[in-house]
Coordinates of C-alpha atoms in Angstrom, one line a residue:
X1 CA 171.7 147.5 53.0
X2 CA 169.9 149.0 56.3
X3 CA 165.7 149.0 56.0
X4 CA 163.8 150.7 58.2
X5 CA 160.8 150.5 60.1
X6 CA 157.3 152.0 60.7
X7 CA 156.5 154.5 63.7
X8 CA 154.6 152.5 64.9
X9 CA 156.6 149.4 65.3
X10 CA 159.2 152.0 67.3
X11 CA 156.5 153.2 69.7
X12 CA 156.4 149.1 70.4
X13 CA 160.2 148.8 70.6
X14 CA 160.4 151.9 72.9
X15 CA 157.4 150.4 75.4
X16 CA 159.8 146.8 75.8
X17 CA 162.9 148.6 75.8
X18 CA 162.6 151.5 78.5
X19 CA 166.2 151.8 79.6
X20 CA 167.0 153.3 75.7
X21 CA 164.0 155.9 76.1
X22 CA 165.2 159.5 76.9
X23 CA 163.6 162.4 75.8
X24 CA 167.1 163.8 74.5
X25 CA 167.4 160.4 72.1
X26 CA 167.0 160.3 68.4
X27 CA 166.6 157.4 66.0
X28 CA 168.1 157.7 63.8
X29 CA 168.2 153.7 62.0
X30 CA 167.5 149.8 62.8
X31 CA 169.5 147.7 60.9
X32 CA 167.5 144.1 60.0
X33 CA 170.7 142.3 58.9
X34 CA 172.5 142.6 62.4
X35 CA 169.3 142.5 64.7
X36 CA 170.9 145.3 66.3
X37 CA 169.4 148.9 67.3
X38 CA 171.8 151.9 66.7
X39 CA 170.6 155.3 68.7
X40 CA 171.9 158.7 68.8
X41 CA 171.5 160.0 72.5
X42 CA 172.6 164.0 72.6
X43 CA 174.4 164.9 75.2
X44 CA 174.5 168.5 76.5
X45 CA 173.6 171.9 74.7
X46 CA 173.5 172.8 71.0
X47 CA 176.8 171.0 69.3
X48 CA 178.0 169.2 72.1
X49 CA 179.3 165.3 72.1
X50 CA 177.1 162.7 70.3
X51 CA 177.7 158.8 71.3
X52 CA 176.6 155.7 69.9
X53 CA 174.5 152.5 72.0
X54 CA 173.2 149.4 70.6
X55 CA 170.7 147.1 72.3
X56 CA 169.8 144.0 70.7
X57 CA 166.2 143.9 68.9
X58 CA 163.2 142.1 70.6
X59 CA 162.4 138.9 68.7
X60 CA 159.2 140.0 66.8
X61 CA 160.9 142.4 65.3
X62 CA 163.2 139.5 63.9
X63 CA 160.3 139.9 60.7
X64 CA 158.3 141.7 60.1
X65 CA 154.5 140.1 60.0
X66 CA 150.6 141.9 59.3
X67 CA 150.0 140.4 62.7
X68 CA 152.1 144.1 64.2
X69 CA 149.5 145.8 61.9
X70 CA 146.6 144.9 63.9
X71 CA 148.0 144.1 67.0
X72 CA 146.2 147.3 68.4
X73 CA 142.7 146.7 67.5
X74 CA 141.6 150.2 68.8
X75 CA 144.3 152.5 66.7
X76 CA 143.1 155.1 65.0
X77 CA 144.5 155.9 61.5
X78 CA 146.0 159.7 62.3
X79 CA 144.1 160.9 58.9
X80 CA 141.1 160.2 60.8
X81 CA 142.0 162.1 64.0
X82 CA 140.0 165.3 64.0
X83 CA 142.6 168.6 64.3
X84 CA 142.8 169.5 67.9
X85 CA 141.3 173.4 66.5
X86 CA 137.9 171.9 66.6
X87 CA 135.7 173.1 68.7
X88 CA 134.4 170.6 71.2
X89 CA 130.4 170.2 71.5
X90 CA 129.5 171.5 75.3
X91 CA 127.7 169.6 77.6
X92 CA 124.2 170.4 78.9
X93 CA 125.0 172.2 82.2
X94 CA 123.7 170.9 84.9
X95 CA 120.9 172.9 87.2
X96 CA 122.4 174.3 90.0
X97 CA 121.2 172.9 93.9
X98 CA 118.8 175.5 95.4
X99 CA 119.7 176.9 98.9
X100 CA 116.9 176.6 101.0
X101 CA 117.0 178.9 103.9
X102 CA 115.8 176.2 106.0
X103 CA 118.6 173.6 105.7
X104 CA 121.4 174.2 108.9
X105 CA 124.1 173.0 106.5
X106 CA 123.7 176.4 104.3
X107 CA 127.0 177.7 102.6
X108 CA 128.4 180.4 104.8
X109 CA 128.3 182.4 101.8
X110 CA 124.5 182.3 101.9
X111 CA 125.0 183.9 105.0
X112 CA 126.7 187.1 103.8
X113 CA 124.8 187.5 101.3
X114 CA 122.0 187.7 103.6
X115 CA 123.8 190.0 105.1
X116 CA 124.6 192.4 102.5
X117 CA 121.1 192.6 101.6
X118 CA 119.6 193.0 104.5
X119 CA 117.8 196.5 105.0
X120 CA 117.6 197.5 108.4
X121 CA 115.6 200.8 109.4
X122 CA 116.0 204.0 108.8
X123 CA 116.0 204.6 112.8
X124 CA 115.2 208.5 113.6
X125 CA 116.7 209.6 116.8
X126 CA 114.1 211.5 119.0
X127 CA 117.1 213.2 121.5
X128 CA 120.4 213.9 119.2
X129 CA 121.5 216.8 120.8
X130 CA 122.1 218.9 117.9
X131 CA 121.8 222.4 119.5
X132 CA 124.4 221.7 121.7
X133 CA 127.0 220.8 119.5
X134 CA 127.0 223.7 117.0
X135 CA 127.9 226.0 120.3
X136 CA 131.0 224.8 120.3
X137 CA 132.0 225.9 116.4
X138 CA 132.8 229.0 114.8
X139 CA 130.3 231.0 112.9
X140 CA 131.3 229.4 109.4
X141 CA 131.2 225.7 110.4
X142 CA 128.1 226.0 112.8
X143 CA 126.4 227.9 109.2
X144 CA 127.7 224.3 107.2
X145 CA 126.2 221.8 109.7
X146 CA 123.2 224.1 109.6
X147 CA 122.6 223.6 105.8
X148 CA 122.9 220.4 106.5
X149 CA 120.4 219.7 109.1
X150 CA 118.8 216.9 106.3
X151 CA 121.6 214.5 106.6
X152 CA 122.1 215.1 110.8
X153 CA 120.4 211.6 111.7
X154 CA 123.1 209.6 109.0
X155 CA 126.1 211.5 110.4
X156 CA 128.8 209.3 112.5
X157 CA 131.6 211.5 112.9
X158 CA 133.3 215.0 112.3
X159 CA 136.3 215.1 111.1
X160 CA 138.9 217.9 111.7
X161 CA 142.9 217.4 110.8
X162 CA 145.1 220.9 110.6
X163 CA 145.7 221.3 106.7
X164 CA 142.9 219.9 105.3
X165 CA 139.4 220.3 104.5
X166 CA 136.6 219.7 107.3
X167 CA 134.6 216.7 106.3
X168 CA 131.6 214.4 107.2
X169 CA 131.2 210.4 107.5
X170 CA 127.8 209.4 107.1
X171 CA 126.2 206.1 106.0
X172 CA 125.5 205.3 102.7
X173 CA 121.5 205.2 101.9
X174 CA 120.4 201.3 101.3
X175 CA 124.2 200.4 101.6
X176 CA 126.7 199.4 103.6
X177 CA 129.6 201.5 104.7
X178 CA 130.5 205.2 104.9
X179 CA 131.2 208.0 102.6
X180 CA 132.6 211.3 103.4
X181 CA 130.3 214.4 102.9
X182 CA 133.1 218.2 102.5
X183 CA 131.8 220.5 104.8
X184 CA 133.2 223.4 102.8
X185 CA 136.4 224.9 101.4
X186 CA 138.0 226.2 104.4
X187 CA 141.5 224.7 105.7
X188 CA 141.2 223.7 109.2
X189 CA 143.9 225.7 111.0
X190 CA 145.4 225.8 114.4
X191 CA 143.2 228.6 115.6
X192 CA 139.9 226.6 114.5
X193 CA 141.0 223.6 116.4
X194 CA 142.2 226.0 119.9
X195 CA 138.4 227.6 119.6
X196 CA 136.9 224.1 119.8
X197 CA 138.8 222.7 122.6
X198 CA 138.7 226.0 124.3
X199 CA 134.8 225.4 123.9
X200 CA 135.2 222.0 125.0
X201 CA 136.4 221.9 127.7
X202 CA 139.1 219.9 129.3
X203 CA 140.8 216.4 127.8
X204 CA 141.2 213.4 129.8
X205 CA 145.4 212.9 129.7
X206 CA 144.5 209.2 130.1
X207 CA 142.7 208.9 126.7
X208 CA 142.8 212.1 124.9
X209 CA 138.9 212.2 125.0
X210 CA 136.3 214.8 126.3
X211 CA 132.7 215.4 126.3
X212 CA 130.0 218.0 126.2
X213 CA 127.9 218.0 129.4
X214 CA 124.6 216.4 129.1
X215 CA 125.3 215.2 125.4
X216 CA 126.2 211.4 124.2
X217 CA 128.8 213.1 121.9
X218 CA 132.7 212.0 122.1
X219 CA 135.6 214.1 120.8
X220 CA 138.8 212.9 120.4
X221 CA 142.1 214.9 119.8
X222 CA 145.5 214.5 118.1
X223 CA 148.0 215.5 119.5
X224 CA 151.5 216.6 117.9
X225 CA 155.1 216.0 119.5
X226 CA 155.0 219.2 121.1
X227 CA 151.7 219.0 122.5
X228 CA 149.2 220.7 120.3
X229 CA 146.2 219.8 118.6
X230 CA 146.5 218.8 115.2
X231 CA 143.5 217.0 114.4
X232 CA 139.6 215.9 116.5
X233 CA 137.4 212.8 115.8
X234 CA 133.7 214.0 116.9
X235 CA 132.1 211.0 117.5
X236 CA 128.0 211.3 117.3
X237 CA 126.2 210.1 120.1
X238 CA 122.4 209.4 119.8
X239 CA 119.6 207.6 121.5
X240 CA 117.7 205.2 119.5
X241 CA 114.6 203.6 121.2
X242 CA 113.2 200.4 120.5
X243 CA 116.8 198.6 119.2
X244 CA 116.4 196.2 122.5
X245 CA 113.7 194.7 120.5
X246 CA 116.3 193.0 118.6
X247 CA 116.9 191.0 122.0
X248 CA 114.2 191.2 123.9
X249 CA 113.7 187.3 124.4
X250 CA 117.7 187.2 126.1
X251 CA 117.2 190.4 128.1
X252 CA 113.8 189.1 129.8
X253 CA 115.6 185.6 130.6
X254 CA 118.6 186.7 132.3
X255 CA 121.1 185.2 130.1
X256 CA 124.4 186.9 129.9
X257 CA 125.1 188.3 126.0
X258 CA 128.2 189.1 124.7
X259 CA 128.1 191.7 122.0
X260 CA 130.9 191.8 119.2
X261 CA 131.6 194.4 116.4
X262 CA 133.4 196.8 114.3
X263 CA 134.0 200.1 115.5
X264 CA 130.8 202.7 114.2
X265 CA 128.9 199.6 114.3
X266 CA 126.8 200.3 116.5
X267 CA 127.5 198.4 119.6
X268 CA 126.8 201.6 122.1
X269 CA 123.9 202.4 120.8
X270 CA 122.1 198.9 121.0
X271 CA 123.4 198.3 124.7
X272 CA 122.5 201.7 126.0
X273 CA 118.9 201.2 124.5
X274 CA 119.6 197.5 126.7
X275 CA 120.2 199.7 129.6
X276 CA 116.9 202.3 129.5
X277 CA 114.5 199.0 129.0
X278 CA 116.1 196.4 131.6
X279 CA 116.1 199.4 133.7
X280 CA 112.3 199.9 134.2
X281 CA 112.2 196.2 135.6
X282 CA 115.7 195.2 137.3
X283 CA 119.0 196.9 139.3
X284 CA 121.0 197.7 136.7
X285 CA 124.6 199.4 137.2
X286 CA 126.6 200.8 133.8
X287 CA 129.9 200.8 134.3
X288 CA 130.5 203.9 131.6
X289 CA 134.3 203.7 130.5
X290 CA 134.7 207.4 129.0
X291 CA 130.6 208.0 129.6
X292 CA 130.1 207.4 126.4
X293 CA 127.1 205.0 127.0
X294 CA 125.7 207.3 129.6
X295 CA 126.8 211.1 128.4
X296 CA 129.4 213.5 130.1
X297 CA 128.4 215.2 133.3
X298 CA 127.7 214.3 136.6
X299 CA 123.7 213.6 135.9
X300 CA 123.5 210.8 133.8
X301 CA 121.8 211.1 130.2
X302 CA 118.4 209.7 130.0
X303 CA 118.8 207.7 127.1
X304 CA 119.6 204.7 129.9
X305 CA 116.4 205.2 131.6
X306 CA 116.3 204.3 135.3
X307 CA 119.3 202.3 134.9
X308 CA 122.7 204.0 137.2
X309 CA 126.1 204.4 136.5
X310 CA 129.8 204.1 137.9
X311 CA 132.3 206.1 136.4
X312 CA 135.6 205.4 135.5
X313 CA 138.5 207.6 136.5
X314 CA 141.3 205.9 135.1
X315 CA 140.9 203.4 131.9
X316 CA 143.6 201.0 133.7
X317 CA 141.4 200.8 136.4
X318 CA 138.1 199.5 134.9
X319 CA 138.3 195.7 136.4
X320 CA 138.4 197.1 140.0
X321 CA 135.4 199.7 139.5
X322 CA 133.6 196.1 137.6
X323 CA 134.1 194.2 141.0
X324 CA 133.4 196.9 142.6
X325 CA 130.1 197.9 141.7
X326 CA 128.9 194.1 142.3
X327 CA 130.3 193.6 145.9
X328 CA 129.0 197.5 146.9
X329 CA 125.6 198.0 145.0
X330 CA 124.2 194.4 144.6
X331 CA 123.2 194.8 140.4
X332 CA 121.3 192.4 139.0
X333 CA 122.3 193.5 135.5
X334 CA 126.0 194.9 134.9
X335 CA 126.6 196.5 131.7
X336 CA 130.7 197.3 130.5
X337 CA 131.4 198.5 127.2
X338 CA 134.5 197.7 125.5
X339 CA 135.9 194.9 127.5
X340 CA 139.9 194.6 126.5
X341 CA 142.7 193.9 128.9
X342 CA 143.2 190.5 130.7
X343 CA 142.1 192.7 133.8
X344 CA 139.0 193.3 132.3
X345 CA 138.5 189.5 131.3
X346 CA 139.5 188.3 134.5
X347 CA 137.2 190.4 136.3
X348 CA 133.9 189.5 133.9
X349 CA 134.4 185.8 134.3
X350 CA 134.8 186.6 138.3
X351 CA 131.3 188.7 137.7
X352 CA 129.4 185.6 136.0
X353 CA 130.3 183.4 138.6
X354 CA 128.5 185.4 141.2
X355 CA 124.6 184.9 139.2
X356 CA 124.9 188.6 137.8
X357 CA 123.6 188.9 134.4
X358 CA 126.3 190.3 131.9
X359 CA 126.0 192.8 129.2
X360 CA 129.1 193.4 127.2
X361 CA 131.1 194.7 124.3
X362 CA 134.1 193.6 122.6
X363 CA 136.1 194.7 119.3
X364 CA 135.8 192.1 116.3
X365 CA 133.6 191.1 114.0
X366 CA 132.7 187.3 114.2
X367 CA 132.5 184.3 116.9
X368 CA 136.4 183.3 115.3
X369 CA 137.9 186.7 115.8
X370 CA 137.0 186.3 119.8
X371 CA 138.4 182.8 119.7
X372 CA 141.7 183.9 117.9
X373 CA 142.4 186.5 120.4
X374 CA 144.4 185.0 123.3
X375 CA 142.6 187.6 125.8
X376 CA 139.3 187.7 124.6
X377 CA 139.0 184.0 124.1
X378 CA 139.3 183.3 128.2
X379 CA 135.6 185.2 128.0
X380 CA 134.5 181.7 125.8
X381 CA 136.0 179.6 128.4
X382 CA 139.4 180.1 127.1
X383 CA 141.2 176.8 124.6
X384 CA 144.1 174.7 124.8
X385 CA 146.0 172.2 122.8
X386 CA 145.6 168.7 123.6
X387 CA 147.7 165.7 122.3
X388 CA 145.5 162.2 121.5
X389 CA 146.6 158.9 121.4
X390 CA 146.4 156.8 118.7
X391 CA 143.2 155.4 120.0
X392 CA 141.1 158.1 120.4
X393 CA 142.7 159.8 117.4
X394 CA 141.1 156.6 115.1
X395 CA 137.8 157.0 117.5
X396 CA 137.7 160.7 116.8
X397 CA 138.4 160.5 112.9
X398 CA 141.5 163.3 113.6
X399 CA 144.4 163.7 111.1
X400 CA 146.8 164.9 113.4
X401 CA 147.1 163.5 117.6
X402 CA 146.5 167.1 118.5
X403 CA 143.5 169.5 118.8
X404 CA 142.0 172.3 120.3
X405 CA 139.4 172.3 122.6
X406 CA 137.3 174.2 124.8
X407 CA 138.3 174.1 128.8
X408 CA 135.8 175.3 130.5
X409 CA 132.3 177.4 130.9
X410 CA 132.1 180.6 128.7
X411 CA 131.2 183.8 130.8
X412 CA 128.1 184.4 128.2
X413 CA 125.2 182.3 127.4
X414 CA 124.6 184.2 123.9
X415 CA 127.0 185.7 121.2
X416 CA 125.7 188.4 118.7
X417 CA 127.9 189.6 116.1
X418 CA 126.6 193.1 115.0
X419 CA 127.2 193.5 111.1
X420 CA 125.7 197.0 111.2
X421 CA 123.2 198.8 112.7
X422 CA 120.2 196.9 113.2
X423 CA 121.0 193.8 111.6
X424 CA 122.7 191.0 114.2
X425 CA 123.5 187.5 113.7
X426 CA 122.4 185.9 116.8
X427 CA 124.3 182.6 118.5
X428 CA 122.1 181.4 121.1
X429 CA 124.7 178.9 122.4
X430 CA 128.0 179.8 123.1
X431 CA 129.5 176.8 124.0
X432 CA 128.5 174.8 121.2
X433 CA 128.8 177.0 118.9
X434 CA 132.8 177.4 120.2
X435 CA 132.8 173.3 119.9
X436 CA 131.9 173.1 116.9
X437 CA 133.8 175.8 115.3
X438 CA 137.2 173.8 116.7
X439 CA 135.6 171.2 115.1
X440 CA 135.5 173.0 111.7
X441 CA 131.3 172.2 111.8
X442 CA 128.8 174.3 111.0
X443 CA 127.0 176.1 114.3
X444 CA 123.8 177.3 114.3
X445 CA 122.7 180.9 114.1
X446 CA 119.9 183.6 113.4
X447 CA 119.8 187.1 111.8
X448 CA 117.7 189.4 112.7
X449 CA 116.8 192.6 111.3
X450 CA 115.1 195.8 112.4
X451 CA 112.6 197.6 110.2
X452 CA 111.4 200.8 110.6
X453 CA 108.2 200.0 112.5
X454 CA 109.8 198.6 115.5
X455 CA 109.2 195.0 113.9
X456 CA 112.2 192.2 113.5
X457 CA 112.4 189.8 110.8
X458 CA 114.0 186.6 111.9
X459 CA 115.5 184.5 109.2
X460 CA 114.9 180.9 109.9
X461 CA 117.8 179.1 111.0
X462 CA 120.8 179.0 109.1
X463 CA 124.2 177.8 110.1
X464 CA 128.0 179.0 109.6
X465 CA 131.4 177.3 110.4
X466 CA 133.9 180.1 109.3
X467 CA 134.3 183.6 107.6

């Protein structure tokens, strides 16, 4: 007659006999009298074939002995195992580190929230040019922007698209971002949009832009298929003294800054305030792209202070008036807004070569965005790929042969990535700061914030490797 066994002793058997382990198999018996193992392996789905193997029993199975029993000293009887449904006692939670703002390994998101809680002005503009903008409305829109003279110094832009209502972007109070502000119930139809440009004035084919003579104000149109105006972006252009405060250390000492943001963040406005306070002490030349940093019209707007300006005819043709304004009028400042093509790179690096101090804008929003952009990054002094041996791949601690680095001199001493208005992180050396970030190390930087009494509060300084 066929005994059988405990579980436990056919865990045992299953841990010296692996090749008869499968997760499909089922004992079924183990026969004493024969010595022999007989296993029921399933094969297939549901009701499929079912064959027979035998594998001959380890010896101390032969008898069983009380010595199997206790061979495991540390088993636990399962009555005694508590049911997995209980609730396990937590641990005391550790205290978290504290982030001092004086340590240069901060997290980067220390950084942003610095950022996002920084509160930067409010900044009151002494010259907005309001007067001259409500001329060119009707009598129903000019009697909205009226009523709402309050909110004038946090308006950015006028919005006006055929078939829709006229609204307002202004800046949130204490906030970042914008929200939009309806002007009134009226659709914006074709004849509101002809009265405008008619008011205007002419549009530049190149860009689609125009301006209103002796005002910092930009207006863009949309144009349909056909030709005709479906839509205008009015840009608000205002002079804000005092922002070059922000920089006032880089300005005095010549070094060449590179200025990188969103658009509306505020880029114009801090270099033409760059502009009016250089110009009381140095040559300074503005090359204006669509006179947006210097106003439409012939006469120059006095927000940039003694500072002059070449004008751009053709957008395409901005890194020959660049070189031209250094080999014909001898500036030792040269301001360019909106830096872009290759041309324009090409032409800037050929500028700081010559010991003029540079001043420019560029679209992004951090150090990495300029170094990710194959034109842009020639301003930093452009990267490449190089390929390591196995030598200098063990001496550099590398876990690939190849890596990026930097090839030569960047065009700009500083970087300052503007956030929003008033509040810049500072990078007060380019190159290592461009080293280190193809490094994947933290670089050091400084945020500075504008109050509303012309004072800036520096933050000690912290340090970032990536956003």
């Amino acid at each position: 007659m066929n005994s059988f066994i405990s579980s436990q002793d056919i865990g045992i058997l299953l841990e010296s006999a692996p090749e008869i382990h499968d997760r499909h198999s089922k004992i079924v018996s183990l026969p004493r009298s024969n010595r022999k193992v007989t296993i029921l392996t399933k094969k297939g789905e549901m009701g499929g074939n079912v064959e027979s193997r035998s594998t001959s029993t380890p010896q101390k199975f032969q008898k069983k002995e009380p010595s199997i029993l206790v061979k495991n000293k540390n088993h636990i009887p399962r009555q005694n195992i508590p049911p997995l449904t209980e609730p396990i006692e937590p641990t005391e939670p550790t205290e978290p580190v504290s982030k001092s703002k004086n340590t240069s390994t901060a997290p980067l998101t220390y950084l942003q929230v610095l950022i996002e809680q920084a509160i930067p002005g409010p900044f009151l503009s002494h010259n907005d040019d309001f007067e001259e903008l409500l001329v060119q409305f009707p009598e129903n829109l000019k009697n909205d922007l009226i009523s709402l003279r309050h909110l004038w110094s946090r308006v950015v832009e006028i919005i006006l698209d055929l078939g829709r209502v006229s609204y307002l972007l202004i800046t949130r109070e204490a906030s970042h971002g914008l929200q939009k502000y309806e002007l009134s119930n009226i659709m914006v139809d074709h004849e509101l949009l002809d009265t405008i440009c008619l008011n205007i004035g002419e549009f530049s084919a190149l860009d689609n832009r125009a301006g209103i003579s002796g005002t910092l104000h930009r207006i863009s149109r949309k144009l349909s298929r056909s030709g005709s105006t479906i839509g205008l972006t009015i840009r608000i252009g205002r002079a804000i003294d005092g922002l070059h405060a922000l920089l006032k250390h880089e300005l005095n000492s010549g070094k060449s800054i590179l200025l990188v943001g969103r658009p509306g963040s505020g880029k114009t406005t801090l270099i033409r305030d760059c502009a009016k306070y250089l110009g009381d002490s140095k040559r300074v030349e503005v090359v204006d792209t669509s006179n947006e940093i210097a106003g439409d019209g012939d006469i120059p707007h006095s927000a940039i202070g003694q500072s002059r300006r070449m004008m751009v005819s053709n957008r395409h043709n901005q890194h020959m008036v660049m070189l031209e304004t250094v080999q014909n009028h001898n500036p030792e400042t040269l301001i360019i807004d909106e830096i872009g093509s290759a041309h324009e790179v090409s032409a800037a690096r050929d500028v700081s070569q010559r010991g003029v101090q540079l001043i420019a804008t560029v679209h992004g929003t951090t150090l990495s965005d300029v170094t990710n952009s194959p034109v842009l990054v020639k301003l930093l002094g452009d990267i490449h790929t190089v390929i390591l041996s196995g030598k200098e791949t063990e001496e550099r601690k590398c876990l690939s042969k190849s890596t990026r680095e930097r090839m030569g001199t960047s065009c700009f001493d500083v970087l300052v990535e503007i956030h929003k208005p008033g509040c810049l992180v500072v990078v007060s050396d380019t190159d290592v700061a461009v080293d280190n970030l193809l490094k994947k190390r933290p670089y050091d930087v400084e945020l500075r914030v504008l109050k509303e009494d012309g004072t800036v509060e520096v933050v000690p300084t912290i340090s970032s490797s990536t956003w």
